């Protein structure tokens, strides 16, 4: 939480960071804060309690928020890769293409798509009746686990989830890989080693975040529910719901000179004022 708040603050307070790249990074940090908040408090409460329960309303709320943030993060990572593609492959047209109006439109579209995905999929999943004692062998209320635990006819839910996740996971990942293929081709054409190092430096942090997030998410959502092992959902949810959002601020600050400089200036300014 502290790391994400710090990134949001320096991105807004430092004039040097008022660019599309840091506008999208601010949205990612806000997403990660909401992502962690939607599951970690209840998870910690259950881990420290002998009676590991959650109310139906609490489970439904967690289901909506968890998938809203997850779906939106899938898309915003794709938007961030497109931003890097334009910055490196079309630098002369960057300010024209990625103008403030376009950036706000892209982010608004991403949030709207995430909300639509979460509301539609979560609502359809909650219509399924749970079997037996309504017991979930999982850390969070998540769509694949709820579908697997449900009774009755659920083939339609499984098919819908697979189709939607192709558009929410596979298509954005393909766009990201295509963007970085073009970036790599453009970077290798740069004659200056300093220029190549700077270009790779701005992209490496984003690529690390992409692989940390998409790897577990794809292994969880783009395989048949029958093939998911007992402990796999717990590990995957812990990874893309807690570990990755917690690591993102460190990845972006430790590998980004601009953010480190802005943080140093912010801390220096606080102590100087005191």
mmCIF file with all atom_site columns, C-alpha atoms in Angstrom, residues 39-249:
data_model
loop_
_atom_site.group_PDB
_atom_site.id
_atom_site.type_symbol
_atom_site.label_atom_id
_atom_site.label_alt_id
_atom_site.label_comp_id
_atom_site.label_asym_id
_atom_site.label_entity_id
_atom_site.label_seq_id
_atom_site.pdbx_PDB_ins_code
_atom_site.Cartn_x
_atom_site.Cartn_y
_atom_site.Cartn_z
_atom_site.occupancy
_atom_site.B_iso_or_equiv
_atom_site.pdbx_formal_charge
_atom_site.auth_seq_id
_atom_site.auth_comp_id
_atom_site.auth_asym_id
_atom_site.auth_atom_id
_atom_site.pdbx_PDB_model_num
ATOM 1   C CA . UNK A 1 39  ? -8.931  -9.936  -0.592  1.00 0.00 ? 39  UNK A CA 1
ATOM 2   C CA . UNK A 1 40  ? -6.083  -9.515  1.910   1.00 0.00 ? 40  UNK A CA 1
ATOM 3   C CA . UNK A 1 41  ? -8.034  -8.248  4.986   1.00 0.00 ? 41  UNK A CA 1
ATOM 4   C CA . UNK A 1 42  ? -10.504 -11.165 4.840   1.00 0.00 ? 42  UNK A CA 1
ATOM 5   C CA . UNK A 1 43  ? -7.675  -13.594 4.066   1.00 0.00 ? 43  UNK A CA 1
ATOM 6   C CA . UNK A 1 44  ? -5.650  -12.433 7.091   1.00 0.00 ? 44  UNK A CA 1
ATOM 7   C CA . UNK A 1 45  ? -8.740  -12.588 9.307   1.00 0.00 ? 45  UNK A CA 1
ATOM 8   C CA . UNK A 1 46  ? -9.444  -16.186 8.252   1.00 0.00 ? 46  UNK A CA 1
ATOM 9   C CA . UNK A 1 47  ? -5.811  -17.268 8.606   1.00 0.00 ? 47  UNK A CA 1
ATOM 10  C CA . UNK A 1 48  ? -5.792  -15.973 12.185  1.00 0.00 ? 48  UNK A CA 1
ATOM 11  C CA . UNK A 1 49  ? -9.171  -17.407 13.096  1.00 0.00 ? 49  UNK A CA 1
ATOM 12  C CA . UNK A 1 50  ? -10.243 -20.951 13.899  1.00 0.00 ? 50  UNK A CA 1
ATOM 13  C CA . UNK A 1 51  ? -13.577 -20.351 12.144  1.00 0.00 ? 51  UNK A CA 1
ATOM 14  C CA . UNK A 1 52  ? -12.691 -19.543 8.548   1.00 0.00 ? 52  UNK A CA 1
ATOM 15  C CA . UNK A 1 53  ? -15.932 -18.112 7.181   1.00 0.00 ? 53  UNK A CA 1
ATOM 16  C CA . UNK A 1 54  ? -17.201 -15.319 4.970   1.00 0.00 ? 54  UNK A CA 1
ATOM 17  C CA . UNK A 1 55  ? -20.795 -14.135 4.633   1.00 0.00 ? 55  UNK A CA 1
ATOM 18  C CA . UNK A 1 56  ? -22.657 -14.585 1.363   1.00 0.00 ? 56  UNK A CA 1
ATOM 19  C CA . UNK A 1 57  ? -22.771 -10.800 0.860   1.00 0.00 ? 57  UNK A CA 1
ATOM 20  C CA . UNK A 1 58  ? -19.062 -10.559 1.644   1.00 0.00 ? 58  UNK A CA 1
ATOM 21  C CA . UNK A 1 59  ? -18.272 -13.343 -0.810  1.00 0.00 ? 59  UNK A CA 1
ATOM 22  C CA . UNK A 1 60  ? -20.367 -11.714 -3.542  1.00 0.00 ? 60  UNK A CA 1
ATOM 23  C CA . UNK A 1 61  ? -18.727 -8.316  -2.947  1.00 0.00 ? 61  UNK A CA 1
ATOM 24  C CA . UNK A 1 62  ? -15.277 -9.891  -3.038  1.00 0.00 ? 62  UNK A CA 1
ATOM 25  C CA . UNK A 1 63  ? -16.186 -11.740 -6.233  1.00 0.00 ? 63  UNK A CA 1
ATOM 26  C CA . UNK A 1 64  ? -17.202 -8.521  -8.007  1.00 0.00 ? 64  UNK A CA 1
ATOM 27  C CA . UNK A 1 65  ? -14.272 -6.394  -6.826  1.00 0.00 ? 65  UNK A CA 1
ATOM 28  C CA . UNK A 1 66  ? -11.620 -9.083  -7.317  1.00 0.00 ? 66  UNK A CA 1
ATOM 29  C CA . UNK A 1 67  ? -12.605 -9.713  -10.933 1.00 0.00 ? 67  UNK A CA 1
ATOM 30  C CA . UNK A 1 68  ? -13.199 -6.030  -11.698 1.00 0.00 ? 68  UNK A CA 1
ATOM 31  C CA . UNK A 1 69  ? -9.636  -5.222  -10.668 1.00 0.00 ? 69  UNK A CA 1
ATOM 32  C CA . UNK A 1 70  ? -8.167  -8.319  -12.298 1.00 0.00 ? 70  UNK A CA 1
ATOM 33  C CA . UNK A 1 71  ? -9.943  -7.769  -15.626 1.00 0.00 ? 71  UNK A CA 1
ATOM 34  C CA . UNK A 1 72  ? -9.032  -4.084  -15.681 1.00 0.00 ? 72  UNK A CA 1
ATOM 35  C CA . UNK A 1 73  ? -5.377  -4.845  -14.916 1.00 0.00 ? 73  UNK A CA 1
ATOM 36  C CA . UNK A 1 74  ? -5.200  -7.270  -17.859 1.00 0.00 ? 74  UNK A CA 1
ATOM 37  C CA . UNK A 1 75  ? -6.248  -4.471  -20.198 1.00 0.00 ? 75  UNK A CA 1
ATOM 38  C CA . UNK A 1 76  ? -4.255  -1.626  -18.659 1.00 0.00 ? 76  UNK A CA 1
ATOM 39  C CA . UNK A 1 77  ? -1.046  -3.649  -19.024 1.00 0.00 ? 77  UNK A CA 1
ATOM 40  C CA . UNK A 1 78  ? -1.832  -3.916  -22.741 1.00 0.00 ? 78  UNK A CA 1
ATOM 41  C CA . UNK A 1 79  ? -2.409  -0.132  -22.935 1.00 0.00 ? 79  UNK A CA 1
ATOM 42  C CA . UNK A 1 80  ? 0.935   0.462   -21.216 1.00 0.00 ? 80  UNK A CA 1
ATOM 43  C CA . UNK A 1 81  ? 2.717   -1.708  -23.786 1.00 0.00 ? 81  UNK A CA 1
ATOM 44  C CA . UNK A 1 82  ? 1.044   0.254   -26.599 1.00 0.00 ? 82  UNK A CA 1
ATOM 45  C CA . UNK A 1 83  ? 2.276   3.474   -24.965 1.00 0.00 ? 83  UNK A CA 1
ATOM 46  C CA . UNK A 1 84  ? 5.846   2.136   -24.958 1.00 0.00 ? 84  UNK A CA 1
ATOM 47  C CA . UNK A 1 85  ? 5.468   1.039   -28.591 1.00 0.00 ? 85  UNK A CA 1
ATOM 48  C CA . UNK A 1 86  ? 4.428   4.546   -29.681 1.00 0.00 ? 86  UNK A CA 1
ATOM 49  C CA . UNK A 1 87  ? 7.166   6.189   -27.563 1.00 0.00 ? 87  UNK A CA 1
ATOM 50  C CA . UNK A 1 88  ? 9.963   4.061   -29.045 1.00 0.00 ? 88  UNK A CA 1
ATOM 51  C CA . UNK A 1 89  ? 8.764   3.222   -32.556 1.00 0.00 ? 89  UNK A CA 1
ATOM 52  C CA . UNK A 1 90  ? 7.046   6.551   -33.368 1.00 0.00 ? 90  UNK A CA 1
ATOM 53  C CA . UNK A 1 91  ? 8.793   9.113   -31.127 1.00 0.00 ? 91  UNK A CA 1
ATOM 54  C CA . UNK A 1 92  ? 8.079   12.109  -33.396 1.00 0.00 ? 92  UNK A CA 1
ATOM 55  C CA . UNK A 1 93  ? 4.336   11.426  -33.276 1.00 0.00 ? 93  UNK A CA 1
ATOM 56  C CA . UNK A 1 94  ? 4.207   10.403  -29.591 1.00 0.00 ? 94  UNK A CA 1
ATOM 57  C CA . UNK A 1 95  ? 2.725   13.606  -28.162 1.00 0.00 ? 95  UNK A CA 1
ATOM 58  C CA . UNK A 1 96  ? 0.222   13.762  -31.011 1.00 0.00 ? 96  UNK A CA 1
ATOM 59  C CA . UNK A 1 97  ? -0.966  10.144  -30.668 1.00 0.00 ? 97  UNK A CA 1
ATOM 60  C CA . UNK A 1 98  ? -0.842  9.864   -26.865 1.00 0.00 ? 98  UNK A CA 1
ATOM 61  C CA . UNK A 1 99  ? -2.428  13.214  -26.077 1.00 0.00 ? 99  UNK A CA 1
ATOM 62  C CA . UNK A 1 100 ? -4.297  13.701  -22.757 1.00 0.00 ? 100 UNK A CA 1
ATOM 63  C CA . UNK A 1 101 ? -7.695  13.196  -24.366 1.00 0.00 ? 101 UNK A CA 1
ATOM 64  C CA . UNK A 1 102 ? -6.676  9.843   -25.882 1.00 0.00 ? 102 UNK A CA 1
ATOM 65  C CA . UNK A 1 103 ? -5.098  8.694   -22.597 1.00 0.00 ? 103 UNK A CA 1
ATOM 66  C CA . UNK A 1 104 ? -8.257  9.482   -20.612 1.00 0.00 ? 104 UNK A CA 1
ATOM 67  C CA . UNK A 1 105 ? -10.389 7.759   -23.276 1.00 0.00 ? 105 UNK A CA 1
ATOM 68  C CA . UNK A 1 106 ? -8.202  4.627   -23.185 1.00 0.00 ? 106 UNK A CA 1
ATOM 69  C CA . UNK A 1 107 ? -8.259  4.397   -19.385 1.00 0.00 ? 107 UNK A CA 1
ATOM 70  C CA . UNK A 1 108 ? -12.018 5.031   -19.255 1.00 0.00 ? 108 UNK A CA 1
ATOM 71  C CA . UNK A 1 109 ? -12.596 2.270   -21.824 1.00 0.00 ? 109 UNK A CA 1
ATOM 72  C CA . UNK A 1 110 ? -10.405 -0.130  -19.844 1.00 0.00 ? 110 UNK A CA 1
ATOM 73  C CA . UNK A 1 111 ? -12.289 0.521   -16.596 1.00 0.00 ? 111 UNK A CA 1
ATOM 74  C CA . UNK A 1 112 ? -15.667 0.235   -18.326 1.00 0.00 ? 112 UNK A CA 1
ATOM 75  C CA . UNK A 1 113 ? -14.659 -3.093  -19.911 1.00 0.00 ? 113 UNK A CA 1
ATOM 76  C CA . UNK A 1 114 ? -13.408 -4.395  -16.543 1.00 0.00 ? 114 UNK A CA 1
ATOM 77  C CA . UNK A 1 115 ? -16.683 -3.434  -14.852 1.00 0.00 ? 115 UNK A CA 1
ATOM 78  C CA . UNK A 1 116 ? -18.726 -5.087  -17.631 1.00 0.00 ? 116 UNK A CA 1
ATOM 79  C CA . UNK A 1 117 ? -16.685 -8.299  -17.380 1.00 0.00 ? 117 UNK A CA 1
ATOM 80  C CA . UNK A 1 118 ? -16.927 -8.477  -13.583 1.00 0.00 ? 118 UNK A CA 1
ATOM 81  C CA . UNK A 1 119 ? -20.648 -7.714  -13.388 1.00 0.00 ? 119 UNK A CA 1
ATOM 82  C CA . UNK A 1 120 ? -21.649 -10.136 -16.144 1.00 0.00 ? 120 UNK A CA 1
ATOM 83  C CA . UNK A 1 121 ? -19.428 -13.080 -15.147 1.00 0.00 ? 121 UNK A CA 1
ATOM 84  C CA . UNK A 1 122 ? -19.861 -12.728 -11.381 1.00 0.00 ? 122 UNK A CA 1
ATOM 85  C CA . UNK A 1 123 ? -23.639 -12.355 -11.661 1.00 0.00 ? 123 UNK A CA 1
ATOM 86  C CA . UNK A 1 124 ? -23.899 -15.457 -13.863 1.00 0.00 ? 124 UNK A CA 1
ATOM 87  C CA . UNK A 1 125 ? -21.731 -17.430 -11.414 1.00 0.00 ? 125 UNK A CA 1
ATOM 88  C CA . UNK A 1 126 ? -23.791 -16.397 -8.384  1.00 0.00 ? 126 UNK A CA 1
ATOM 89  C CA . UNK A 1 127 ? -26.898 -17.824 -10.065 1.00 0.00 ? 127 UNK A CA 1
ATOM 90  C CA . UNK A 1 128 ? -25.450 -21.338 -9.718  1.00 0.00 ? 128 UNK A CA 1
ATOM 91  C CA . UNK A 1 129 ? -26.501 -23.276 -6.588  1.00 0.00 ? 129 UNK A CA 1
ATOM 92  C CA . UNK A 1 130 ? -23.636 -24.437 -4.368  1.00 0.00 ? 130 UNK A CA 1
ATOM 93  C CA . UNK A 1 131 ? -23.485 -28.070 -3.258  1.00 0.00 ? 131 UNK A CA 1
ATOM 94  C CA . UNK A 1 132 ? -23.656 -29.395 0.277   1.00 0.00 ? 132 UNK A CA 1
ATOM 95  C CA . UNK A 1 133 ? -22.364 -27.140 3.037   1.00 0.00 ? 133 UNK A CA 1
ATOM 96  C CA . UNK A 1 134 ? -21.339 -24.276 0.714   1.00 0.00 ? 134 UNK A CA 1
ATOM 97  C CA . UNK A 1 135 ? -17.710 -24.953 1.570   1.00 0.00 ? 135 UNK A CA 1
ATOM 98  C CA . UNK A 1 136 ? -14.981 -23.520 -0.685  1.00 0.00 ? 136 UNK A CA 1
ATOM 99  C CA . UNK A 1 137 ? -11.477 -24.949 -0.436  1.00 0.00 ? 137 UNK A CA 1
ATOM 100 C CA . UNK A 1 138 ? -9.928  -21.631 -1.452  1.00 0.00 ? 138 UNK A CA 1
ATOM 101 C CA . UNK A 1 139 ? -8.509  -18.358 -0.106  1.00 0.00 ? 139 UNK A CA 1
ATOM 102 C CA . UNK A 1 140 ? -10.904 -16.036 -1.979  1.00 0.00 ? 140 UNK A CA 1
ATOM 103 C CA . UNK A 1 141 ? -14.272 -16.129 -3.711  1.00 0.00 ? 141 UNK A CA 1
ATOM 104 C CA . UNK A 1 142 ? -13.199 -16.655 -7.312  1.00 0.00 ? 142 UNK A CA 1
ATOM 105 C CA . UNK A 1 143 ? -15.264 -17.535 -10.385 1.00 0.00 ? 143 UNK A CA 1
ATOM 106 C CA . UNK A 1 144 ? -13.533 -20.811 -11.467 1.00 0.00 ? 144 UNK A CA 1
ATOM 107 C CA . UNK A 1 145 ? -13.631 -22.212 -7.931  1.00 0.00 ? 145 UNK A CA 1
ATOM 108 C CA . UNK A 1 146 ? -17.289 -21.266 -7.436  1.00 0.00 ? 146 UNK A CA 1
ATOM 109 C CA . UNK A 1 147 ? -18.242 -22.841 -10.769 1.00 0.00 ? 147 UNK A CA 1
ATOM 110 C CA . UNK A 1 148 ? -16.344 -26.017 -9.900  1.00 0.00 ? 148 UNK A CA 1
ATOM 111 C CA . UNK A 1 149 ? -18.091 -26.207 -6.490  1.00 0.00 ? 149 UNK A CA 1
ATOM 112 C CA . UNK A 1 150 ? -21.564 -25.556 -7.938  1.00 0.00 ? 150 UNK A CA 1
ATOM 113 C CA . UNK A 1 151 ? -24.302 -28.096 -8.616  1.00 0.00 ? 151 UNK A CA 1
ATOM 114 C CA . UNK A 1 152 ? -26.495 -28.510 -11.649 1.00 0.00 ? 152 UNK A CA 1
ATOM 115 C CA . UNK A 1 153 ? -25.813 -27.654 -15.258 1.00 0.00 ? 153 UNK A CA 1
ATOM 116 C CA . UNK A 1 154 ? -22.739 -25.446 -15.473 1.00 0.00 ? 154 UNK A CA 1
ATOM 117 C CA . UNK A 1 155 ? -21.338 -26.193 -18.930 1.00 0.00 ? 155 UNK A CA 1
ATOM 118 C CA . UNK A 1 156 ? -22.679 -22.869 -20.225 1.00 0.00 ? 156 UNK A CA 1
ATOM 119 C CA . UNK A 1 157 ? -20.860 -20.968 -17.446 1.00 0.00 ? 157 UNK A CA 1
ATOM 120 C CA . UNK A 1 158 ? -17.606 -22.789 -18.165 1.00 0.00 ? 158 UNK A CA 1
ATOM 121 C CA . UNK A 1 159 ? -17.860 -22.081 -21.896 1.00 0.00 ? 159 UNK A CA 1
ATOM 122 C CA . UNK A 1 160 ? -18.730 -18.414 -21.339 1.00 0.00 ? 160 UNK A CA 1
ATOM 123 C CA . UNK A 1 161 ? -15.835 -17.982 -18.910 1.00 0.00 ? 161 UNK A CA 1
ATOM 124 C CA . UNK A 1 162 ? -13.404 -19.543 -21.397 1.00 0.00 ? 162 UNK A CA 1
ATOM 125 C CA . UNK A 1 163 ? -14.574 -17.327 -24.282 1.00 0.00 ? 163 UNK A CA 1
ATOM 126 C CA . UNK A 1 164 ? -14.519 -14.140 -22.191 1.00 0.00 ? 164 UNK A CA 1
ATOM 127 C CA . UNK A 1 165 ? -11.077 -14.936 -20.777 1.00 0.00 ? 165 UNK A CA 1
ATOM 128 C CA . UNK A 1 166 ? -9.687  -15.371 -24.281 1.00 0.00 ? 166 UNK A CA 1
ATOM 129 C CA . UNK A 1 167 ? -10.611 -11.735 -24.935 1.00 0.00 ? 167 UNK A CA 1
ATOM 130 C CA . UNK A 1 168 ? -9.509  -10.553 -21.476 1.00 0.00 ? 168 UNK A CA 1
ATOM 131 C CA . UNK A 1 169 ? -6.241  -12.525 -21.260 1.00 0.00 ? 169 UNK A CA 1
ATOM 132 C CA . UNK A 1 170 ? -5.100  -14.068 -24.536 1.00 0.00 ? 170 UNK A CA 1
ATOM 133 C CA . UNK A 1 171 ? -5.872  -11.130 -26.852 1.00 0.00 ? 171 UNK A CA 1
ATOM 134 C CA . UNK A 1 172 ? -4.222  -8.457  -24.621 1.00 0.00 ? 172 UNK A CA 1
ATOM 135 C CA . UNK A 1 173 ? -1.186  -10.722 -24.143 1.00 0.00 ? 173 UNK A CA 1
ATOM 136 C CA . UNK A 1 174 ? -0.859  -11.146 -27.922 1.00 0.00 ? 174 UNK A CA 1
ATOM 137 C CA . UNK A 1 175 ? -1.022  -7.357  -28.338 1.00 0.00 ? 175 UNK A CA 1
ATOM 138 C CA . UNK A 1 176 ? 1.655   -6.937  -25.671 1.00 0.00 ? 176 UNK A CA 1
ATOM 139 C CA . UNK A 1 177 ? 3.952   -9.475  -27.337 1.00 0.00 ? 177 UNK A CA 1
ATOM 140 C CA . UNK A 1 178 ? 3.383   -7.858  -30.754 1.00 0.00 ? 178 UNK A CA 1
ATOM 141 C CA . UNK A 1 179 ? 4.176   -4.416  -29.302 1.00 0.00 ? 179 UNK A CA 1
ATOM 142 C CA . UNK A 1 180 ? 7.418   -5.653  -27.771 1.00 0.00 ? 180 UNK A CA 1
ATOM 143 C CA . UNK A 1 181 ? 8.391   -7.491  -30.945 1.00 0.00 ? 181 UNK A CA 1
ATOM 144 C CA . UNK A 1 182 ? 8.140   -4.149  -32.781 1.00 0.00 ? 182 UNK A CA 1
ATOM 145 C CA . UNK A 1 183 ? 9.975   -2.391  -29.932 1.00 0.00 ? 183 UNK A CA 1
ATOM 146 C CA . UNK A 1 184 ? 12.787  -4.948  -30.015 1.00 0.00 ? 184 UNK A CA 1
ATOM 147 C CA . UNK A 1 185 ? 13.124  -4.569  -33.780 1.00 0.00 ? 185 UNK A CA 1
ATOM 148 C CA . UNK A 1 186 ? 13.286  -0.768  -33.449 1.00 0.00 ? 186 UNK A CA 1
ATOM 149 C CA . UNK A 1 187 ? 15.740  -0.831  -30.537 1.00 0.00 ? 187 UNK A CA 1
ATOM 150 C CA . UNK A 1 188 ? 18.232  -3.058  -32.340 1.00 0.00 ? 188 UNK A CA 1
ATOM 151 C CA . UNK A 1 189 ? 18.326  -0.496  -35.126 1.00 0.00 ? 189 UNK A CA 1
ATOM 152 C CA . UNK A 1 190 ? 19.542  2.177   -32.683 1.00 0.00 ? 190 UNK A CA 1
ATOM 153 C CA . UNK A 1 191 ? 23.292  2.639   -33.136 1.00 0.00 ? 191 UNK A CA 1
ATOM 154 C CA . UNK A 1 192 ? 23.947  4.216   -29.742 1.00 0.00 ? 192 UNK A CA 1
ATOM 155 C CA . UNK A 1 193 ? 24.438  1.702   -26.908 1.00 0.00 ? 193 UNK A CA 1
ATOM 156 C CA . UNK A 1 194 ? 23.210  4.361   -24.467 1.00 0.00 ? 194 UNK A CA 1
ATOM 157 C CA . UNK A 1 195 ? 20.011  4.766   -26.485 1.00 0.00 ? 195 UNK A CA 1
ATOM 158 C CA . UNK A 1 196 ? 19.427  1.004   -26.532 1.00 0.00 ? 196 UNK A CA 1
ATOM 159 C CA . UNK A 1 197 ? 20.038  0.732   -22.793 1.00 0.00 ? 197 UNK A CA 1
ATOM 160 C CA . UNK A 1 198 ? 17.598  3.563   -22.076 1.00 0.00 ? 198 UNK A CA 1
ATOM 161 C CA . UNK A 1 199 ? 14.912  2.024   -24.312 1.00 0.00 ? 199 UNK A CA 1
ATOM 162 C CA . UNK A 1 200 ? 15.272  -1.409  -22.709 1.00 0.00 ? 200 UNK A CA 1
ATOM 163 C CA . UNK A 1 201 ? 15.280  0.199   -19.252 1.00 0.00 ? 201 UNK A CA 1
ATOM 164 C CA . UNK A 1 202 ? 11.875  1.812   -19.785 1.00 0.00 ? 202 UNK A CA 1
ATOM 165 C CA . UNK A 1 203 ? 10.370  -1.465  -21.033 1.00 0.00 ? 203 UNK A CA 1
ATOM 166 C CA . UNK A 1 204 ? 11.974  -4.095  -18.793 1.00 0.00 ? 204 UNK A CA 1
ATOM 167 C CA . UNK A 1 205 ? 9.957   -3.154  -15.691 1.00 0.00 ? 205 UNK A CA 1
ATOM 168 C CA . UNK A 1 206 ? 6.687   -3.448  -17.589 1.00 0.00 ? 206 UNK A CA 1
ATOM 169 C CA . UNK A 1 207 ? 7.682   -6.782  -19.125 1.00 0.00 ? 207 UNK A CA 1
ATOM 170 C CA . UNK A 1 208 ? 8.506   -8.240  -15.693 1.00 0.00 ? 208 UNK A CA 1
ATOM 171 C CA . UNK A 1 209 ? 5.089   -7.152  -14.372 1.00 0.00 ? 209 UNK A CA 1
ATOM 172 C CA . UNK A 1 210 ? 3.366   -8.627  -17.444 1.00 0.00 ? 210 UNK A CA 1
ATOM 173 C CA . UNK A 1 211 ? 4.941   -12.063 -17.004 1.00 0.00 ? 211 UNK A CA 1
ATOM 174 C CA . UNK A 1 212 ? 4.328   -12.103 -13.246 1.00 0.00 ? 212 UNK A CA 1
ATOM 175 C CA . UNK A 1 213 ? 0.645   -11.290 -13.730 1.00 0.00 ? 213 UNK A CA 1
ATOM 176 C CA . UNK A 1 214 ? -0.289  -13.084 -16.950 1.00 0.00 ? 214 UNK A CA 1
ATOM 177 C CA . UNK A 1 215 ? 1.548   -16.358 -16.235 1.00 0.00 ? 215 UNK A CA 1
ATOM 178 C CA . UNK A 1 216 ? -0.514  -17.458 -13.206 1.00 0.00 ? 216 UNK A CA 1
ATOM 179 C CA . UNK A 1 217 ? -3.727  -15.861 -14.546 1.00 0.00 ? 217 UNK A CA 1
ATOM 180 C CA . UNK A 1 218 ? -3.555  -17.790 -17.834 1.00 0.00 ? 218 UNK A CA 1
ATOM 181 C CA . UNK A 1 219 ? -2.768  -21.082 -16.084 1.00 0.00 ? 219 UNK A CA 1
ATOM 182 C CA . UNK A 1 220 ? -5.841  -20.546 -13.895 1.00 0.00 ? 220 UNK A CA 1
ATOM 183 C CA . UNK A 1 221 ? -8.427  -19.171 -16.332 1.00 0.00 ? 221 UNK A CA 1
ATOM 184 C CA . UNK A 1 222 ? -7.480  -20.636 -19.726 1.00 0.00 ? 222 UNK A CA 1
ATOM 185 C CA . UNK A 1 223 ? -7.517  -24.317 -18.893 1.00 0.00 ? 223 UNK A CA 1
ATOM 186 C CA . UNK A 1 224 ? -10.470 -26.681 -18.320 1.00 0.00 ? 224 UNK A CA 1
ATOM 187 C CA . UNK A 1 225 ? -11.820 -26.441 -14.784 1.00 0.00 ? 225 UNK A CA 1
ATOM 188 C CA . UNK A 1 226 ? -11.711 -30.237 -14.476 1.00 0.00 ? 226 UNK A CA 1
ATOM 189 C CA . UNK A 1 227 ? -7.926  -30.199 -14.900 1.00 0.00 ? 227 UNK A CA 1
ATOM 190 C CA . UNK A 1 228 ? -7.313  -27.683 -12.080 1.00 0.00 ? 228 UNK A CA 1
ATOM 191 C CA . UNK A 1 229 ? -5.671  -29.444 -9.122  1.00 0.00 ? 229 UNK A CA 1
ATOM 192 C CA . UNK A 1 230 ? -6.782  -28.996 -5.516  1.00 0.00 ? 230 UNK A CA 1
ATOM 193 C CA . UNK A 1 231 ? -4.101  -26.538 -4.384  1.00 0.00 ? 231 UNK A CA 1
ATOM 194 C CA . UNK A 1 232 ? -3.475  -24.780 -7.708  1.00 0.00 ? 232 UNK A CA 1
ATOM 195 C CA . UNK A 1 233 ? -6.226  -22.123 -7.245  1.00 0.00 ? 233 UNK A CA 1
ATOM 196 C CA . UNK A 1 234 ? -4.838  -21.142 -3.835  1.00 0.00 ? 234 UNK A CA 1
ATOM 197 C CA . UNK A 1 235 ? -1.314  -20.706 -5.135  1.00 0.00 ? 235 UNK A CA 1
ATOM 198 C CA . UNK A 1 236 ? -2.395  -18.808 -8.261  1.00 0.00 ? 236 UNK A CA 1
ATOM 199 C CA . UNK A 1 237 ? -4.786  -16.486 -6.401  1.00 0.00 ? 237 UNK A CA 1
ATOM 200 C CA . UNK A 1 238 ? -2.086  -15.739 -3.837  1.00 0.00 ? 238 UNK A CA 1
ATOM 201 C CA . UNK A 1 239 ? 0.378   -14.991 -6.635  1.00 0.00 ? 239 UNK A CA 1
ATOM 202 C CA . UNK A 1 240 ? -1.610  -12.714 -8.967  1.00 0.00 ? 240 UNK A CA 1
ATOM 203 C CA . UNK A 1 241 ? -3.844  -11.302 -6.208  1.00 0.00 ? 241 UNK A CA 1
ATOM 204 C CA . UNK A 1 242 ? -1.226  -10.542 -3.538  1.00 0.00 ? 242 UNK A CA 1
ATOM 205 C CA . UNK A 1 243 ? 2.396   -11.184 -4.569  1.00 0.00 ? 243 UNK A CA 1
ATOM 206 C CA . UNK A 1 244 ? 2.361   -9.432  -7.951  1.00 0.00 ? 244 UNK A CA 1
ATOM 207 C CA . UNK A 1 245 ? 0.541   -6.251  -6.791  1.00 0.00 ? 245 UNK A CA 1
ATOM 208 C CA . UNK A 1 246 ? 2.922   -6.078  -3.818  1.00 0.00 ? 246 UNK A CA 1
ATOM 209 C CA . UNK A 1 247 ? 5.998   -6.427  -6.050  1.00 0.00 ? 247 UNK A CA 1
ATOM 210 C CA . UNK A 1 248 ? 4.887   -3.923  -8.712  1.00 0.00 ? 248 UNK A CA 1
ATOM 211 C CA . UNK A 1 249 ? 5.905   -0.749  -6.793  1.00 0.00 ? 249 UNK A CA 1
#
